[in-house]
XYZ file of C-alpha atoms in Angstrom:
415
model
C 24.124 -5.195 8.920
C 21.005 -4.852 6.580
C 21.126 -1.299 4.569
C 19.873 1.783 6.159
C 16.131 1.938 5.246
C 14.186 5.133 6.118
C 10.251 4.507 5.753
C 8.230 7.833 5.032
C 4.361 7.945 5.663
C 1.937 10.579 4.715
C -1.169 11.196 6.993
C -3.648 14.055 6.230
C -6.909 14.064 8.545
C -6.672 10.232 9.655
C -5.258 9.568 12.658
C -6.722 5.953 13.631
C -5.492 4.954 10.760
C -1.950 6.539 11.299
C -2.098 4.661 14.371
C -2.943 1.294 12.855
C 0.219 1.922 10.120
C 2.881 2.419 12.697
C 1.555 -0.548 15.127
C 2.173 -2.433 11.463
C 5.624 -0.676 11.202
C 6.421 -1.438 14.504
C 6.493 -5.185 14.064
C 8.918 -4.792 10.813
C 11.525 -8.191 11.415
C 14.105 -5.837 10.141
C 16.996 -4.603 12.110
C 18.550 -1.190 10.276
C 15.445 1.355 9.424
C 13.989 4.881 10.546
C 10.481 5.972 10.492
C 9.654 9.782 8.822
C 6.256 10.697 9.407
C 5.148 13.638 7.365
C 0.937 14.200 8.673
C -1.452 17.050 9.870
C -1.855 18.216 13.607
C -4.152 15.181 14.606
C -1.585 12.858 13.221
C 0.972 14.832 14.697
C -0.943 14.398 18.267
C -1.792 10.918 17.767
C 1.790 9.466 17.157
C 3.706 12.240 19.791
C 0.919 10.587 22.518
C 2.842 7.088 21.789
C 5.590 5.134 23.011
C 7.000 5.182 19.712
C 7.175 8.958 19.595
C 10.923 9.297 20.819
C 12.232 7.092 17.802
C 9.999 9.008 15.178
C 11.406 11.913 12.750
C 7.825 13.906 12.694
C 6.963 16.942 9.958
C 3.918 18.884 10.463
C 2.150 19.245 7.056
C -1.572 20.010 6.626
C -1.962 20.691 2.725
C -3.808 18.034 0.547
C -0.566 17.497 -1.972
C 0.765 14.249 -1.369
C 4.249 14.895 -3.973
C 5.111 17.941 -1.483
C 4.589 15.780 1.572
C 6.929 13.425 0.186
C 9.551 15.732 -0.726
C 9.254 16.856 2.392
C 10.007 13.219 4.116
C 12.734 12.756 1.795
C 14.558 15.929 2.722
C 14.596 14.067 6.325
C 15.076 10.962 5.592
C 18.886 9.543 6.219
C 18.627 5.916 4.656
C 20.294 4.585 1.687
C 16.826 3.678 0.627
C 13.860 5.206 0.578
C 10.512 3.338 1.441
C 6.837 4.317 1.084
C 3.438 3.029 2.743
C 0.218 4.612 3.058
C -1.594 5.658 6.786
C -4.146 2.951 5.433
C -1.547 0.049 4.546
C -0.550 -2.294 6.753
C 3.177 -4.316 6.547
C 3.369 -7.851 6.812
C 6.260 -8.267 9.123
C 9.030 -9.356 6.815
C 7.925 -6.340 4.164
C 11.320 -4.523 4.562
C 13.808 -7.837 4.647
C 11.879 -8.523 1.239
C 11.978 -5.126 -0.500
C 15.276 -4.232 1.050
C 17.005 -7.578 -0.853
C 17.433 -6.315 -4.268
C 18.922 -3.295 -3.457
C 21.580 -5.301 -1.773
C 22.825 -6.962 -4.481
C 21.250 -5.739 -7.791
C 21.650 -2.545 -10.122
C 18.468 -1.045 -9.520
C 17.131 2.148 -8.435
C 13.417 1.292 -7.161
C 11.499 -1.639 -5.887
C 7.432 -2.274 -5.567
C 5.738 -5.300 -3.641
C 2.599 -6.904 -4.272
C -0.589 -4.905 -2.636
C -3.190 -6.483 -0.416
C -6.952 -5.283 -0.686
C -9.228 -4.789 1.806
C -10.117 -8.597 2.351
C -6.839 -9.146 3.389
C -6.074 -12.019 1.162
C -6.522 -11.096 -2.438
C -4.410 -8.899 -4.320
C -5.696 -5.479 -5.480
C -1.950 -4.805 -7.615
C 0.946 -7.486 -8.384
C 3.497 -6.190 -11.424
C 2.244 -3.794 -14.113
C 3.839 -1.640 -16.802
C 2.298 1.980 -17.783
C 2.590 4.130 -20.530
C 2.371 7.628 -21.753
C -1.352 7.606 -21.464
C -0.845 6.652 -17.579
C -2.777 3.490 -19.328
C -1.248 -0.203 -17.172
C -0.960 -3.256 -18.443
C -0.062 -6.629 -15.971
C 3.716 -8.160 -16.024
C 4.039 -12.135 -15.092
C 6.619 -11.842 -13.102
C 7.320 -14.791 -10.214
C 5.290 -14.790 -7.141
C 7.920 -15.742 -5.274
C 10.959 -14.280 -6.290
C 12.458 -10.950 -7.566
C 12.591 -9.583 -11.052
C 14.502 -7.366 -11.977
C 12.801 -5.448 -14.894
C 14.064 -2.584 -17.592
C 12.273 0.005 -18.810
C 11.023 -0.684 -22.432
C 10.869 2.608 -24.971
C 7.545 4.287 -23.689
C 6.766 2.624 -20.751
C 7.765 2.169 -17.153
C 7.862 -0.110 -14.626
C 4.789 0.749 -12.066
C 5.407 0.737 -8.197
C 2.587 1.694 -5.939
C 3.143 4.697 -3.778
C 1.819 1.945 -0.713
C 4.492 -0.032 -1.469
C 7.561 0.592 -3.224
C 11.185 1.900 -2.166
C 14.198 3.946 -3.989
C 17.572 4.896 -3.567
C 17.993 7.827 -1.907
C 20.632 9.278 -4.465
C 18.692 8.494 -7.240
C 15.399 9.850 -5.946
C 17.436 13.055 -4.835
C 18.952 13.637 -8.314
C 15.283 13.388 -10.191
C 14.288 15.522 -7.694
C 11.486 13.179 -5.568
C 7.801 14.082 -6.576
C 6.499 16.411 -9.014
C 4.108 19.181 -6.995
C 2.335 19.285 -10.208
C 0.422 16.287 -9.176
C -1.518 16.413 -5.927
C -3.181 13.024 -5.892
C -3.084 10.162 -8.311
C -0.379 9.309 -11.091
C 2.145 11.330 -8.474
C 4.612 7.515 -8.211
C 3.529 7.422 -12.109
C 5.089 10.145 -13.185
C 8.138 9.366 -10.954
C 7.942 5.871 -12.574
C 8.328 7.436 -15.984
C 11.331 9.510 -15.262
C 13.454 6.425 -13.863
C 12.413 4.970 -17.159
C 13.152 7.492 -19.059
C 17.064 7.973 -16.963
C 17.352 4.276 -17.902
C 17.353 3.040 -14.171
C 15.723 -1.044 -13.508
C 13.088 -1.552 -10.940
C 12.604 -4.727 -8.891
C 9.119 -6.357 -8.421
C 9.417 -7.845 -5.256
C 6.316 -10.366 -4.665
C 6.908 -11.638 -1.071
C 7.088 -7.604 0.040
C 3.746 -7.001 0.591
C 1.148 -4.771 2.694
C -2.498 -4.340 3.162
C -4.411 -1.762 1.598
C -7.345 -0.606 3.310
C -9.107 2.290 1.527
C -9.678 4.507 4.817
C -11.910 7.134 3.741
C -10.757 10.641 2.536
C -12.582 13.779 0.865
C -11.821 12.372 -2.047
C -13.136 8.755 -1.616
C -15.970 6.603 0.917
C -14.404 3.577 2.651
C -16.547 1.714 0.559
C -14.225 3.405 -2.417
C -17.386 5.242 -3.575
C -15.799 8.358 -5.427
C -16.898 11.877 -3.339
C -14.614 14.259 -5.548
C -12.853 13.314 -9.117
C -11.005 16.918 -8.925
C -7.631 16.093 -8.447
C -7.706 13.032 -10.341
C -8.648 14.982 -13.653
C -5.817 17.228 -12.777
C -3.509 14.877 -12.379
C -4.727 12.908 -15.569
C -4.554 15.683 -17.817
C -0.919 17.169 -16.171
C 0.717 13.322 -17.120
C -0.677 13.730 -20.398
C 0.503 17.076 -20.899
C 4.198 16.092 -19.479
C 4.776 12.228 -21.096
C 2.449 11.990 -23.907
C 2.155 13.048 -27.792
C 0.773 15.862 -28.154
C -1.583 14.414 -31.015
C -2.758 11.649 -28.720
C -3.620 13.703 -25.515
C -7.164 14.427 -26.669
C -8.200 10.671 -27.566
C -6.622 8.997 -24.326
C -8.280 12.061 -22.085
C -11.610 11.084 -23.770
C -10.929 7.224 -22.664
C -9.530 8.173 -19.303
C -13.029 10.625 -18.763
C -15.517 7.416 -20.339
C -13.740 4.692 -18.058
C -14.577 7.330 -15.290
C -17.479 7.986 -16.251
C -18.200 3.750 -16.370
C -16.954 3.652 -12.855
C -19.741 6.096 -11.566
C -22.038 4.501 -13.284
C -21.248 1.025 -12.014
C -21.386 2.572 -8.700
C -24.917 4.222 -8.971
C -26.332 0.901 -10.108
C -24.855 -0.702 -6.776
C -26.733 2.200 -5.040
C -23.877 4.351 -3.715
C -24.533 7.412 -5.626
C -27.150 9.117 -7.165
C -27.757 10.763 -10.783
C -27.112 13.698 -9.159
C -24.301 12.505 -7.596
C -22.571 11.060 -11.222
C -23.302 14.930 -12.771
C -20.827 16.271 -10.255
C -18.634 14.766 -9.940
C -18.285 14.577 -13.170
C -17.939 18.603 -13.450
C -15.834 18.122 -10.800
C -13.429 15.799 -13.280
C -13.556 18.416 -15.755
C -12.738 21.316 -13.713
C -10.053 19.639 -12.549
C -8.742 18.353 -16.456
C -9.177 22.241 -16.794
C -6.451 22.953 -14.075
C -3.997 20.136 -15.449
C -3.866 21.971 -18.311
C -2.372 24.905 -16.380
C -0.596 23.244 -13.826
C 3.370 24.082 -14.146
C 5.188 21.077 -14.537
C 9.218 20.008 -13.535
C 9.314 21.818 -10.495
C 11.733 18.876 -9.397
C 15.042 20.562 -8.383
C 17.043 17.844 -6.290
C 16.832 17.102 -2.650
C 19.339 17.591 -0.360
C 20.700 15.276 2.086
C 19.279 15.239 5.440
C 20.821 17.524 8.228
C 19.570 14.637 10.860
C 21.373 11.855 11.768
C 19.276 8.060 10.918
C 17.230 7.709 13.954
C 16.779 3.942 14.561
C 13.456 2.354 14.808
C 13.433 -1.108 17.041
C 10.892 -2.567 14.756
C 10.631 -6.441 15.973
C 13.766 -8.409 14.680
C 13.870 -11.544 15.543
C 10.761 -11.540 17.128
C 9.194 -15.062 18.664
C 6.143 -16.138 15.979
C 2.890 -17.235 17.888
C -0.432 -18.685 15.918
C -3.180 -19.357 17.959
C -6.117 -21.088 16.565
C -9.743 -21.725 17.297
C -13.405 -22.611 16.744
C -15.404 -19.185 16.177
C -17.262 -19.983 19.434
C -13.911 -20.036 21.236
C -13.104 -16.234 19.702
C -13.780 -14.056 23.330
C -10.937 -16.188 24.741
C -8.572 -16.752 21.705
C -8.620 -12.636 20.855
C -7.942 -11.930 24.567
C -4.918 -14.572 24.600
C -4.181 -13.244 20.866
C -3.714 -9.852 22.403
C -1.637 -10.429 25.477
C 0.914 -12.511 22.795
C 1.106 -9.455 20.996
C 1.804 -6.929 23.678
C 4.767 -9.728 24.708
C 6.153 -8.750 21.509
C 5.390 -11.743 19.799
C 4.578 -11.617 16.007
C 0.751 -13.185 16.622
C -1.742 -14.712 14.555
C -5.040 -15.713 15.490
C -7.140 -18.179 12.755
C -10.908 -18.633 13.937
C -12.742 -20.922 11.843
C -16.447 -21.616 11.919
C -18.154 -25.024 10.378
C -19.585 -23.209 7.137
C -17.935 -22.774 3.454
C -17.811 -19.055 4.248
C -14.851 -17.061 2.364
C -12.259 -15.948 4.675
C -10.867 -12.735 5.610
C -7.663 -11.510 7.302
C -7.072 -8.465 9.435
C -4.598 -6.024 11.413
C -6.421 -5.386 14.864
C -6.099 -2.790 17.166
C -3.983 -4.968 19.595
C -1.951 -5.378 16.628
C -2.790 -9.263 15.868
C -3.295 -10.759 12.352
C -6.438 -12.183 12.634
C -8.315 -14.789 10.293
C -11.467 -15.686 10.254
C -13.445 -17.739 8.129
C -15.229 -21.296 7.296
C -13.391 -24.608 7.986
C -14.117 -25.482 4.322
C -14.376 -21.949 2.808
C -11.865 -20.051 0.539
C -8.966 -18.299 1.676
C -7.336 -17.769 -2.026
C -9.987 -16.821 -4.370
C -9.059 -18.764 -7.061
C -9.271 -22.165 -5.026
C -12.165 -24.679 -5.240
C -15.419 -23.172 -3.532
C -15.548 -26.149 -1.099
C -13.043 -28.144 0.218
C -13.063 -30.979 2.630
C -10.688 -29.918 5.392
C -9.876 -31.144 8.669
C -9.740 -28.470 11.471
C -5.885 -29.046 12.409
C -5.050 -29.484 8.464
C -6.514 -26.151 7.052
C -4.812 -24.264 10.013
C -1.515 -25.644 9.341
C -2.254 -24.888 5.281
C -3.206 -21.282 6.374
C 0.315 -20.766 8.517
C 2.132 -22.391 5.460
C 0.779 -19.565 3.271
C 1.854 -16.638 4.783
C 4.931 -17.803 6.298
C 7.085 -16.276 3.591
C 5.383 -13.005 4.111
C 4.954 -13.309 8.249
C 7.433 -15.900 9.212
C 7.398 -18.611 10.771
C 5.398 -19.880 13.702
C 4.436 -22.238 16.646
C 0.797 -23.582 16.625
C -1.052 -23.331 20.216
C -4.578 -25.108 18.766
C -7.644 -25.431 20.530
C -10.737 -27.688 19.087
C-alpha cells in the first residue's frame, strides 16, 4: 500500500476554480490519500454541493493569510505526508504516484514538482535554489528522474507552494507556516528552515500540475499586479528573519527596482496606467513598512490530527482514453471526450487544425485534457517552428509526451 498522503488546498473567494482543482484531484491514479480543504463560505458551498463532499475534511476560513490557512489544514491532516496545490492548479493524474516516490525510499523531508503555466505546456518553475535575499537561482536537475538535493550554507532548496509535499513530523516539529507572511515567500521561508535543520528535498520532475493564475485582489488573470501590499510585507519580513542585517537595505532596493521593472513592463503592454504604477507602488512600500513590524517565529508545532485519514477514491487504475480529431470535427469529439470522462476514464482529447499554430493544453469543465493546436505547430516551445507532420504521427508524438505524467492510453482517431 502506497503511504498515506493527505492533500491540503487553500481557496479564498474562488469557487469555480475550487471546483476545477478537486475535479483535477479527483482523477489522482493514486490509491492511499485524503483531501483537506481549508476555503471561505463560497468554497465551502461549492464543494459541500458535490458528490465528493462526503470524502472531504472541510475548514471554514475567510482571512486573506495563506500560512494560517495552512496550519490550519495541517492540524487536520492524518497522512504521513503532507501535499500542497493551489484552487488554480490542476494535477496531472499520476502527480501523487510521482511526488509520493521519494518519500518511500529516500531520507528526505520535502518534495516539489515541476509547474505548468497557463498554456498548459511550458513550464513557468522546474528546480531552483534561493537565498537569504529570497533571490532564486535555476538547478539542472533530470527531467525525468528524482534528485535528491542538500541544502548548501545559505541557501535552500525551493518548492512551490502549488506543488510540493512534506512529512508530516517534520512539518509539525518546525511548526508549518510562519503567520508572519500572508502571501508570497510563505513556502520560502519554510524552505529556509528545512535548510537550515539540515533536512534534503527531492525535485521530482514527472510530478507536475498546471498553474493557472485565477484572478485575486491581489493579481488580474492576465497576472497584471492590482495590489503589491503583501508582497512588500512579506519581502521585507524574509529579509528581516534570514538575511544580514548589513545587506537588508541593498537587496530591498533590488527587490523594490525589479518591481518596479515589472510595472513598468506591464504599462508599456497597456495593462496599467501611470497612475496605476504610482500605487501600487505606495502600496509596496506601505506594505515593506509593515514587514518591518511584523512579529516573526510564531511557529509553535502542530499537533496531530484528532480525525481519523478519510480516504479519497481518486481514480487508480483508471482505463486511459485519447480521442483525436480535425478542429472541424471538435462539437462531436468534446461531446464523446466528455461522456469518456464521466465513465471514469482518464480522457484526452487532441484537435488539430491544418495551420503551424502553437498549441495549447487544458483541464475542462467535464474534466478532459484537451489539446488543441496546428498539425505542424509547436507543442514544446523550444522545438522547430514548423514541422512536417502527418496527422496520425503528431498525435501519437503528443500521447508519447505526456504519458509519464498522464499515463498511458488507447488512441480512438478520426481524420
Amino acid at each position: 500500500m502506497p503511504l498515506q498522503v493527505s492533500i491540503v488546498v487553500v481557496s479564498r473567494h474562488r469557487p469555480a476554480a475550487l471546483l476545477r482543482c478537486l475535479a483535477g484531484i479527483a482523477q489522482l491514479d493514486y490509491q492511499n490519500f485524503e483531501v483537506v480543504i481549508v476555503a471561505c463560505p463560497a468554497g465551502q458551498d461549492a464543494v459541500k454541493a458535490t458528490d465528493h463532499a462526503p470524502h472531504l475534511k472541510t475548514i471554514s476560513f475567510d482571512q486573506p493569510n495563506i500560512s494560517v490557512a495552512r496550519n490550519l489544514g495541517i492540524a487536520q491532516a492524518a497522512g504521513e505526508v503532507i501535499a500542497f496545490i493551489d484552487d488554480d492548479a490542476v494535477p496531472e493524474p499520476l502527480w501523487l504516484h510521482h511526488l509520493a516516490a521519494p518519500f518511500e525510499t529516500g531520507d528526505i523531508a520535502a518534495a516539489g514538482g515541476f509547474v505548468i503555466g497557463r498554456n498548459g505546456i511550458s513550464f513557468q518553475w522546474r528546480a531552483r535554489t534561493v537565498d537569504t535575499t529570497g533571490e532564486t537561482t535555476p538547478l539542472d536537475v533530470s527531467d525525468t528522474h528524482p534528485t535528491v538535493l542538500q541544502p548548501a550554507h545559505g541557501s535552500a532548496i525551493k518548492t512551490e507552494g502549488t506543488n510540493m509535499a512534506l512529512r508530516r513530523d517534520v512539518l509539525s516539529e518546525i511548526g508549518g507556516f510562519d503567520p508572519a507572511f500572508h502571501f508570497f515567500l510563505d513556502e520560502t521561508d519554510m524552505n529556509m528552515r528545512l535548510a537550515q535543520a539540515g533536512h534534503a528535498t527531492a525535485v521530482v520532475p514527472l510530478a507536475q500540475v498546471h498553474h493557472g493564475f485565477e484572478a485575486s485582489d491581489r493579481r488580474a488573470s492576465d497576472r497584471t499586479p492590482r495590489d503589491l501590499t503583501q508582497i512588500g510585507a512579506s519581502q521585507q519580513a524574509f529579509l528581516r528573519k534570514h538575511c544580514r542585517s548589513a545587506a537588508r537595505a541593498p537587496a530591498w532596493q533590488v527587490f523594490r527596482n525589479g518591481q518596479r521593472n515589472r510595472l513598468l513592463r506591464a504599462m508599456q503592454r497597456g495593462s496599467l496606467d501611470p497612475l496605476d504604477v504610482s500605487r501600487l507602488m505606495r502600496g509596496l512600500d506601505q506594505g515593506a513598512r509593515d514587514g518591518l513590524k511584523r512579529s516573526l517565529n510564531e511557529t509553535p508545532s502542530i499537533a496531530r490530527a484528532a480525525s481519523e485519514f478519510l480516504a479519497f477514491p481518486g481514480r487508480p487504475g483508471a482505463s486511459r482514453h485519447t480521442l483525436t480529431g480535425r478542429i472541424w470535427q471538435a462539437a462531436k469529439l468534446r461531446a464523446e471526450a466528455a461522456r469518456s470522462a464521466a465513465n471514469g476514464n482518464i480522457t484526452t482529447l487532441i484537435l488539430l487544425d491544418p495551420t503551424a499554430r502553437y498549441h495549447r493544453l487544458r483541464f475542462t469543465q467535464d474534466g478532459v485534457w484537451e489539446q488543441t493546436g496546428g498539425l505542424w505547430g509547436r507543442s514544446q516551445r523550444d522545438a522547430p517552428l514548423i514541422q512536417p507532420w502527418r496527422f496520425a504521427r503528431r498525435c501519437d508524438a503528443e500521447q508519447r509526451r505526456t504519458a509519464r505524467v498522464r499515463g498511458p492510453n488507447g488512441f480512438s482517431i478520426c481524420e
